[in-house]
Amino acid sequence: MSHSSSWSTDTDQQSSMHNSISEILKEKSLKPSRRSLPCLAQSQTHPINLNHFLSVPLSPEPKPEVEALTQSISTSCSLLPPQTEDESKDQYVEESEVTTCETRADESVPQQKPVTRVKLEARTDSVQRKTPPGSSGLFFRDGKKRIDYILVYKKSSPQVEKRCTFEKNLRAEGLMLEKEPSLTNNDIMFVKIHAPWDTLCKYAEQMNIRMPFRKKCYFTDWKSKTLGSRFHLRCQQIKSWLPRNPMKLDKEALPDLEETDCYTAPFSRARMHHFTINNRETFFSNSTRSRIVHHVLQRTKYEDGKSKMGINRLLGNSTYEAAFPPHEGGYKSRHPIKTHGAQNHRHLLYERWARWGIWYKYQPLDLIRRYFGEKIGLYFAWLGWYTGMLIPAALVGVFVFLYGLFTMESSQVSKEICEANTTIMCPMCEDTCDPWTLSDSCVYAKVTHLFDNGGTVFFAIFMAIWATVFLEFWKRRRAELTYDWDLIDWEEEEEELRPQFEAKYSKVERVNPISGRPEPFQPFSDKLSRLLVSVSGIFFMISLVLTAVFAVVVFRLIVMEKFASFNWKFVKKNWQFATSGTGVCINFMIIMSLNVVYEKVSYLLTNLEHPRTESEWENSFALKMFLFQFVNLNSSTFYIAFFLGRFAGRPGKYNKLFNRWRLEECHPSGCLIDLCLQMGVIMFFKQIWNNFMELGYPLLQNWWSRRKMKKGGGGGQNVDNKAQLPQWDKDWNLQPMNAHGLVDEYLEMVLQFGFTTIFVAAFPLAPLLALLNNIIEIRLDAYKFVTQWRRPMPARATDIGIWHGILEGIGVLAVITNAFVIAITSDYIPRFVYAFKYGPCVDKGRHYDDECLRGYMNSSLSVFDMGEMRNSSQSRYCRYRDYRAPPWSPVPYEFTLQFWHVLAARLAFIIVFEHLVFGIKSFIAYLIPDMPKDLCDRMRREKYLMQEMMYEAELEHLQKERKKNGRRYHHEWP
């Protein structure tokens, strides 16, 4: 927290300062804060045995070592003067690389290359045999310097010059490097990186990293006997008598996550005496150290005299194969965690987060954030919040479904369909199909009532409001997390350019108004032309989706005639289920096949645009992936909801596709069951497929890597016991995090959110399926992050990015689609019009009983003379679903007055429903502030207290300096 005010030692100011502090001591306490996670290193509450990995006794500042290191840097890639045998061997490895680099530069001496390689391999073989087993892969060979980052390269890589320059510049920045060959592959070399104390302090100040600030506890020793505190104590006593919440994790299980009242402030070397530094080795957490090293890696040059820098560019040109922070040891232990404690934070995450046995527990978000960073922590916080909010939605959906189940037998419409043994329906095809009786579809009508009943409208309104409440309360939850995680005052620093952008536009430069440095510039004409090409590609892929939907429609028309004239009586009787089921299965296979194509096309189109930074690339890629997969997933659903049966025509004048296949009609009880079947099958199988691919694919890849290790496939040693490998070798054999980051994780959940809200009126069980899937999804993702993936770089973020805007757009679309589903797809409006205008209860003043729908089925079916179609003198009448005049009327087959009443009611319902729901959504969004008032007060309060504490700490420091120097002086606030 920066302050520019100067400090004076005037006596009046000192007395006023002490008065203000004494007043603070008498203040009422606020709610304890969890925002001081760095303080936990000082709290002495680590799990048992955790200090073996995470803490080292306090040692003096290693300043002479750093100075000697920086002075020994030369044009060659050499380390410090050799102090031990291992260090001399490490120095030989680097000098041999330089020799290789020089021989490659000098084409006249090509014979030195194989000689150098033979010496290098012989040396590295001797080095790997003498690695101390006690380091567990988390420290340098001296067992003291902690490994903060790992770089991996191939010895056969031709980019030796760039690697030497890069590593020389890393040492010039203050980092320490040590090389180690792989035990499983002779061509792999690991570069271990350690950040000394001075380097950490330097870059922590540059990056404005918030660290624990030395303060006086104004609240912990305060005791009050007011009525409020007594009431609070009584509530605590009553709460202690109640059963413990089984979803919460015990504090004994996470002993180093106890809440503290420690405040934080941006780190400053000039004010180092203000910060709580009990142990330099644990003051900066592992994730903070990794983030600082990553910051240095991104800004270190690899070519002298050129503005080319960053580990991302070196990974892109294969100078390095991988760069990642190491895991904090293994995730399993021979001893139970309850008796022996956690070995490290990874072990703790596995036991208290990634195991299936604790699927019902809350997630330890603070530990997730500390280990994986704020960006991944916010993803799991959002996923947990979304899953928790699905519980009331799933309960209401189940109640609506049960209401339909219990009233299925008493439904007047279903009764009339099941008892219509004499009602002859028109044939489904004109040549080979015979007329059928309405009672043949009795089961179909009963199943339709499960999802198309009086609770449909209520549930659609509820889900629209639920989506708004979910997003508004997520904003509040996000505000609390950003406060607890010290992200309120964090501003995203200027991002580095992407290597592809720099390579493409390096010839044209323009001064960056933020950094003031010249950088490559993309002309507007080039940007516009690339954007137009990208948009054209998007529309082309969307047209491909519509073509696939059209192919499925043709397939449904073909199989409809085949099933309607099938010889097997069971299939012929249930031809509608058979048609819908086969159509859904074919459509699901097309969806999953096109998803693979869309990912590659999105990647190509995004790279074609040449986004300037990584965040721009991620947002552009995420938007394309969402558009492609959303259209792919929902296009067939939109067809069934709004187009199926709307343009079929009538008997004797059917509309045909290509003058060959008659368009599909809706069942006499409505088209909603087809929409429900479509959603249920796709949602169920897609979730199973996604969960299998998320966990199965990394498991298979890691199994194959372990199999190659045991056989020595990389030319290394045959390793039978994986525990013998150092941590860097274990991490290298894990799978890297997805190249798209969290895009795939968010995309899956956002598409599920769309499926849950957009057509929820047709499928009230969608929230329940989503809830069950998400309970599994959280543990799958947790298991994958902890056990199957390398540790990702702990990145910072204050929100979920572009996905919040997409979720709000889905919420608006959900209101519109649900209004149209109820008005057009469902039979709610026709039944409503009949009950109020044409039913038997019109003159009785009651319209809500099932008796009021008596005769509805007969009213919704029109009459056709089959003699006209078959050119037969013998006429026979059949019924079909429509509101048309009978053949004996003066204007046969014209729309009746009831048709226009139903149409007007549908349009009126859409307008009223949308305005009502949008009004409720806007009112709720207005009522719910984005930040809780208690949090606002707490932030203002702590800002004031922080200022007071900093002033008092500076006053104490000045008084000590005055006593030490024996004179009074004025000091400017640093």
Short mmCIF file of C-alpha atoms in Angstrom, two decimals, residues 711-960:
data_model
loop_
_atom_site.label_atom_id
_atom_site.label_comp_id
_atom_site.label_asym_id
_atom_site.label_seq_id
_atom_site.Cartn_x
_atom_site.Cartn_y
_atom_site.Cartn_z
CA LYS A 711 11.87 -50.41 -20.13
CA GLY A 712 14.43 -47.64 -20.49
CA GLY A 713 12.93 -46.45 -23.74
CA GLY A 714 14.74 -43.09 -23.59
CA GLY A 715 18.16 -44.63 -23.25
CA GLY A 716 18.28 -44.03 -19.50
CA GLN A 717 18.32 -46.40 -16.59
CA ASN A 718 15.63 -49.01 -16.05
CA VAL A 719 13.68 -47.56 -13.14
CA ASP A 720 11.51 -50.16 -11.42
CA ASN A 721 10.53 -48.05 -8.44
CA LYS A 722 9.11 -44.67 -9.31
CA ALA A 723 9.83 -43.41 -5.79
CA GLN A 724 13.56 -43.51 -6.58
CA LEU A 725 13.19 -40.78 -9.19
CA PRO A 726 13.83 -37.16 -8.20
CA GLN A 727 10.86 -34.84 -8.33
CA TRP A 728 11.90 -33.15 -11.58
CA ASP A 729 11.98 -36.51 -13.38
CA LYS A 730 8.56 -37.42 -12.01
CA ASP A 731 7.09 -34.09 -13.09
CA TRP A 732 8.65 -34.33 -16.54
CA ASN A 733 6.88 -37.66 -17.09
CA LEU A 734 3.50 -36.11 -16.18
CA GLN A 735 1.32 -34.43 -18.77
CA PRO A 736 1.53 -30.64 -19.19
CA MET A 737 -1.55 -28.58 -18.52
CA ASN A 738 -3.77 -28.07 -21.54
CA ALA A 739 -2.24 -25.68 -24.07
CA HIS A 740 -5.48 -23.71 -23.97
CA GLY A 741 -5.26 -23.20 -20.23
CA LEU A 742 -8.63 -23.25 -18.52
CA VAL A 743 -10.58 -22.65 -21.75
CA ASP A 744 -11.68 -26.28 -22.08
CA GLU A 745 -12.67 -26.47 -18.41
CA TYR A 746 -14.77 -23.31 -18.55
CA LEU A 747 -16.22 -24.19 -21.95
CA GLU A 748 -17.61 -27.50 -20.75
CA MET A 749 -19.32 -25.89 -17.78
CA VAL A 750 -20.65 -22.89 -19.74
CA LEU A 751 -22.18 -25.16 -22.39
CA GLN A 752 -23.75 -27.19 -19.61
CA PHE A 753 -25.11 -23.97 -18.08
CA GLY A 754 -26.68 -23.16 -21.44
CA PHE A 755 -28.23 -26.59 -21.73
CA THR A 756 -29.53 -26.29 -18.17
CA THR A 757 -31.21 -22.91 -18.64
CA ILE A 758 -32.09 -22.40 -22.33
CA PHE A 759 -34.49 -25.34 -22.78
CA VAL A 760 -35.17 -26.12 -19.15
CA ALA A 761 -38.94 -25.79 -19.72
CA ALA A 762 -38.77 -28.97 -21.78
CA PHE A 763 -36.50 -30.95 -19.46
CA PRO A 764 -36.86 -30.13 -15.74
CA LEU A 765 -34.36 -32.85 -14.81
CA ALA A 766 -31.51 -30.96 -16.54
CA PRO A 767 -30.36 -29.21 -13.31
CA LEU A 768 -30.27 -32.57 -11.52
CA LEU A 769 -28.08 -34.13 -14.23
CA ALA A 770 -25.85 -31.05 -14.16
CA LEU A 771 -25.54 -31.26 -10.37
CA LEU A 772 -24.56 -34.93 -10.40
CA ASN A 773 -22.06 -34.30 -13.18
CA ASN A 774 -20.48 -31.34 -11.40
CA ILE A 775 -20.02 -33.26 -8.16
CA ILE A 776 -17.98 -35.74 -10.19
CA GLU A 777 -16.36 -32.97 -12.26
CA ILE A 778 -14.88 -31.21 -9.22
CA ARG A 779 -13.13 -34.33 -7.98
CA LEU A 780 -12.07 -35.35 -11.50
CA ASP A 781 -10.47 -31.97 -12.11
CA ALA A 782 -8.91 -32.01 -8.65
CA TYR A 783 -7.44 -35.46 -9.20
CA LYS A 784 -6.17 -34.41 -12.61
CA PHE A 785 -4.51 -31.22 -11.36
CA VAL A 786 -2.92 -32.88 -8.34
CA THR A 787 -1.82 -36.25 -9.73
CA GLN A 788 -1.84 -36.31 -13.53
CA TRP A 789 -0.62 -32.88 -14.62
CA ARG A 790 2.56 -30.98 -14.05
CA ARG A 791 2.16 -28.10 -11.69
CA PRO A 792 0.98 -25.08 -13.71
CA MET A 793 2.51 -21.67 -13.18
CA PRO A 794 0.55 -19.93 -10.37
CA ALA A 795 -1.12 -17.09 -12.29
CA ARG A 796 -3.12 -14.20 -10.85
CA ALA A 797 -6.62 -13.14 -11.91
CA THR A 798 -9.45 -11.16 -10.38
CA ASP A 799 -12.39 -12.74 -12.23
CA ILE A 800 -13.29 -15.50 -14.68
CA GLY A 801 -12.68 -13.27 -17.70
CA ILE A 802 -14.80 -13.37 -20.84
CA TRP A 803 -16.89 -16.23 -19.48
CA HIS A 804 -18.91 -13.93 -17.21
CA GLY A 805 -20.18 -11.97 -20.20
CA ILE A 806 -21.03 -15.21 -22.01
CA LEU A 807 -22.99 -16.43 -18.97
CA GLU A 808 -24.98 -13.20 -18.88
CA GLY A 809 -25.74 -13.57 -22.59
CA ILE A 810 -26.94 -17.13 -22.03
CA GLY A 811 -29.20 -15.89 -19.21
CA VAL A 812 -30.87 -13.41 -21.58
CA LEU A 813 -31.21 -16.02 -24.33
CA ALA A 814 -32.71 -18.48 -21.84
CA VAL A 815 -35.64 -16.15 -21.10
CA ILE A 816 -36.44 -15.77 -24.80
CA THR A 817 -36.14 -19.45 -25.68
CA ASN A 818 -38.17 -20.64 -22.70
CA ALA A 819 -40.94 -18.19 -23.61
CA PHE A 820 -41.05 -19.62 -27.14
CA VAL A 821 -40.81 -23.23 -25.90
CA ILE A 822 -43.84 -22.76 -23.64
CA ALA A 823 -45.79 -20.80 -26.23
CA ILE A 824 -44.96 -22.78 -29.38
CA THR A 825 -43.55 -26.20 -28.50
CA SER A 826 -45.62 -26.96 -25.43
CA ASP A 827 -49.39 -27.53 -25.52
CA TYR A 828 -49.87 -25.27 -22.53
CA ILE A 829 -51.33 -22.35 -24.53
CA PRO A 830 -53.79 -24.46 -26.63
CA ARG A 831 -55.04 -26.14 -23.47
CA PHE A 832 -55.30 -22.78 -21.72
CA VAL A 833 -57.35 -21.28 -24.61
CA TYR A 834 -59.63 -24.30 -24.73
CA ALA A 835 -60.29 -24.25 -20.98
CA PHE A 836 -61.14 -20.52 -20.94
CA LYS A 837 -62.94 -20.22 -24.29
CA TYR A 838 -64.24 -23.54 -25.58
CA GLY A 839 -64.29 -26.02 -22.67
CA PRO A 840 -67.20 -27.21 -20.56
CA CYS A 841 -66.25 -24.90 -17.65
CA VAL A 842 -66.62 -21.63 -19.53
CA ASP A 843 -70.00 -20.84 -17.96
CA LYS A 844 -69.17 -22.31 -14.54
CA GLY A 845 -66.53 -19.76 -13.49
CA ARG A 846 -63.75 -22.27 -12.88
CA HIS A 847 -60.98 -23.10 -15.33
CA TYR A 848 -58.25 -24.93 -13.43
CA ASP A 849 -59.70 -28.43 -13.07
CA ASP A 850 -58.90 -31.36 -15.35
CA GLU A 851 -62.61 -31.62 -16.00
CA CYS A 852 -62.41 -28.31 -17.83
CA LEU A 853 -60.22 -29.99 -20.47
CA ARG A 854 -62.81 -32.64 -21.28
CA GLY A 855 -63.15 -32.81 -25.04
CA TYR A 856 -59.85 -31.01 -25.68
CA MET A 857 -58.39 -33.86 -27.75
CA ASN A 858 -61.38 -33.95 -30.08
CA SER A 859 -61.24 -30.15 -30.39
CA SER A 860 -57.56 -30.15 -31.40
CA LEU A 861 -57.99 -32.74 -34.17
CA SER A 862 -59.36 -31.89 -37.58
CA VAL A 863 -61.14 -34.19 -40.08
CA PHE A 864 -59.92 -35.30 -43.50
CA ASP A 865 -61.69 -37.31 -46.17
CA MET A 866 -59.31 -40.04 -47.30
CA GLY A 867 -61.43 -40.60 -50.39
CA GLU A 868 -60.03 -37.40 -51.86
CA MET A 869 -56.48 -38.65 -51.52
CA ARG A 870 -57.09 -42.16 -52.80
CA ASN A 871 -59.54 -41.20 -55.56
CA SER A 872 -62.01 -43.64 -54.18
CA SER A 873 -65.77 -43.33 -54.30
CA GLN A 874 -65.96 -44.80 -50.80
CA SER A 875 -65.12 -42.03 -48.34
CA ARG A 876 -63.55 -42.66 -45.00
CA TYR A 877 -62.67 -39.96 -42.51
CA CYS A 878 -59.44 -39.72 -40.52
CA ARG A 879 -58.19 -37.20 -37.99
CA TYR A 880 -55.02 -35.09 -37.96
CA ARG A 881 -53.57 -32.48 -35.57
CA ASP A 882 -54.61 -28.99 -36.69
CA TYR A 883 -57.35 -26.38 -36.40
CA ARG A 884 -59.02 -26.62 -39.83
CA ALA A 885 -62.60 -26.76 -41.07
CA PRO A 886 -64.05 -30.21 -41.97
CA PRO A 887 -64.42 -31.29 -45.59
CA TRP A 888 -68.21 -30.76 -45.51
CA SER A 889 -67.96 -27.07 -44.52
CA PRO A 890 -68.47 -24.25 -47.08
CA VAL A 891 -64.70 -23.50 -46.97
CA PRO A 892 -63.10 -26.92 -46.33
CA TYR A 893 -59.70 -27.14 -44.70
CA GLU A 894 -59.46 -23.44 -43.89
CA PHE A 895 -58.17 -22.31 -40.47
CA THR A 896 -60.87 -22.05 -37.86
CA LEU A 897 -61.41 -19.22 -35.36
CA GLN A 898 -59.85 -21.35 -32.62
CA PHE A 899 -56.56 -21.38 -34.57
CA TRP A 900 -56.40 -17.58 -34.53
CA HIS A 901 -57.31 -17.47 -30.84
CA VAL A 902 -54.46 -19.86 -30.04
CA LEU A 903 -52.03 -17.89 -32.20
CA ALA A 904 -52.95 -14.61 -30.51
CA ALA A 905 -52.62 -16.19 -27.07
CA ARG A 906 -49.17 -17.53 -27.96
CA LEU A 907 -47.90 -14.13 -29.09
CA ALA A 908 -49.41 -12.44 -26.04
CA PHE A 909 -47.81 -15.00 -23.73
CA ILE A 910 -44.35 -14.46 -25.28
CA ILE A 911 -44.59 -10.69 -24.80
CA VAL A 912 -45.94 -10.88 -21.24
CA PHE A 913 -43.54 -13.63 -20.18
CA GLU A 914 -40.43 -11.86 -21.50
CA HIS A 915 -41.35 -8.47 -20.04
CA LEU A 916 -42.30 -9.98 -16.69
CA VAL A 917 -39.17 -12.12 -16.34
CA PHE A 918 -36.80 -9.43 -17.61
CA GLY A 919 -38.40 -6.99 -15.17
CA ILE A 920 -37.92 -9.42 -12.28
CA LYS A 921 -34.33 -10.11 -13.35
CA SER A 922 -33.49 -6.41 -13.53
CA PHE A 923 -35.13 -5.73 -10.17
CA ILE A 924 -33.22 -8.56 -8.50
CA ALA A 925 -29.94 -7.40 -10.08
CA TYR A 926 -30.64 -3.91 -8.73
CA LEU A 927 -31.44 -5.18 -5.24
CA ILE A 928 -28.30 -7.32 -4.96
CA PRO A 929 -25.14 -5.15 -4.80
CA ASP A 930 -21.98 -6.51 -6.37
CA MET A 931 -20.10 -6.13 -3.09
CA PRO A 932 -21.53 -6.84 0.39
CA LYS A 933 -21.86 -3.79 2.62
CA ASP A 934 -20.03 -5.56 5.42
CA LEU A 935 -17.12 -6.14 3.05
CA CYS A 936 -17.08 -2.47 1.99
CA ASP A 937 -17.00 -1.36 5.62
CA ARG A 938 -14.30 -3.86 6.43
CA MET A 939 -12.14 -2.70 3.52
CA ARG A 940 -12.45 0.94 4.51
CA ARG A 941 -11.79 0.08 8.14
CA GLU A 942 -8.70 -1.97 7.35
CA LYS A 943 -7.37 0.69 5.02
CA TYR A 944 -7.59 3.18 7.85
CA LEU A 945 -6.00 0.78 10.34
CA MET A 946 -3.24 -0.08 7.90
CA GLN A 947 -2.38 3.59 7.55
CA GLU A 948 -2.34 4.02 11.32
CA MET A 949 -0.19 0.93 11.80
CA MET A 950 2.31 2.03 9.18
CA TYR A 951 2.60 5.45 10.79
CA GLU A 952 3.11 3.92 14.22
CA ALA A 953 5.66 1.41 12.93
CA GLU A 954 7.59 4.21 11.25
CA LEU A 955 7.43 6.26 14.45
CA GLU A 956 8.88 3.39 16.45
CA HIS A 957 11.59 2.92 13.86
CA LEU A 958 12.51 6.61 13.93
CA GLN A 959 12.64 6.60 17.72
CA LYS A 960 15.03 3.66 17.67
#
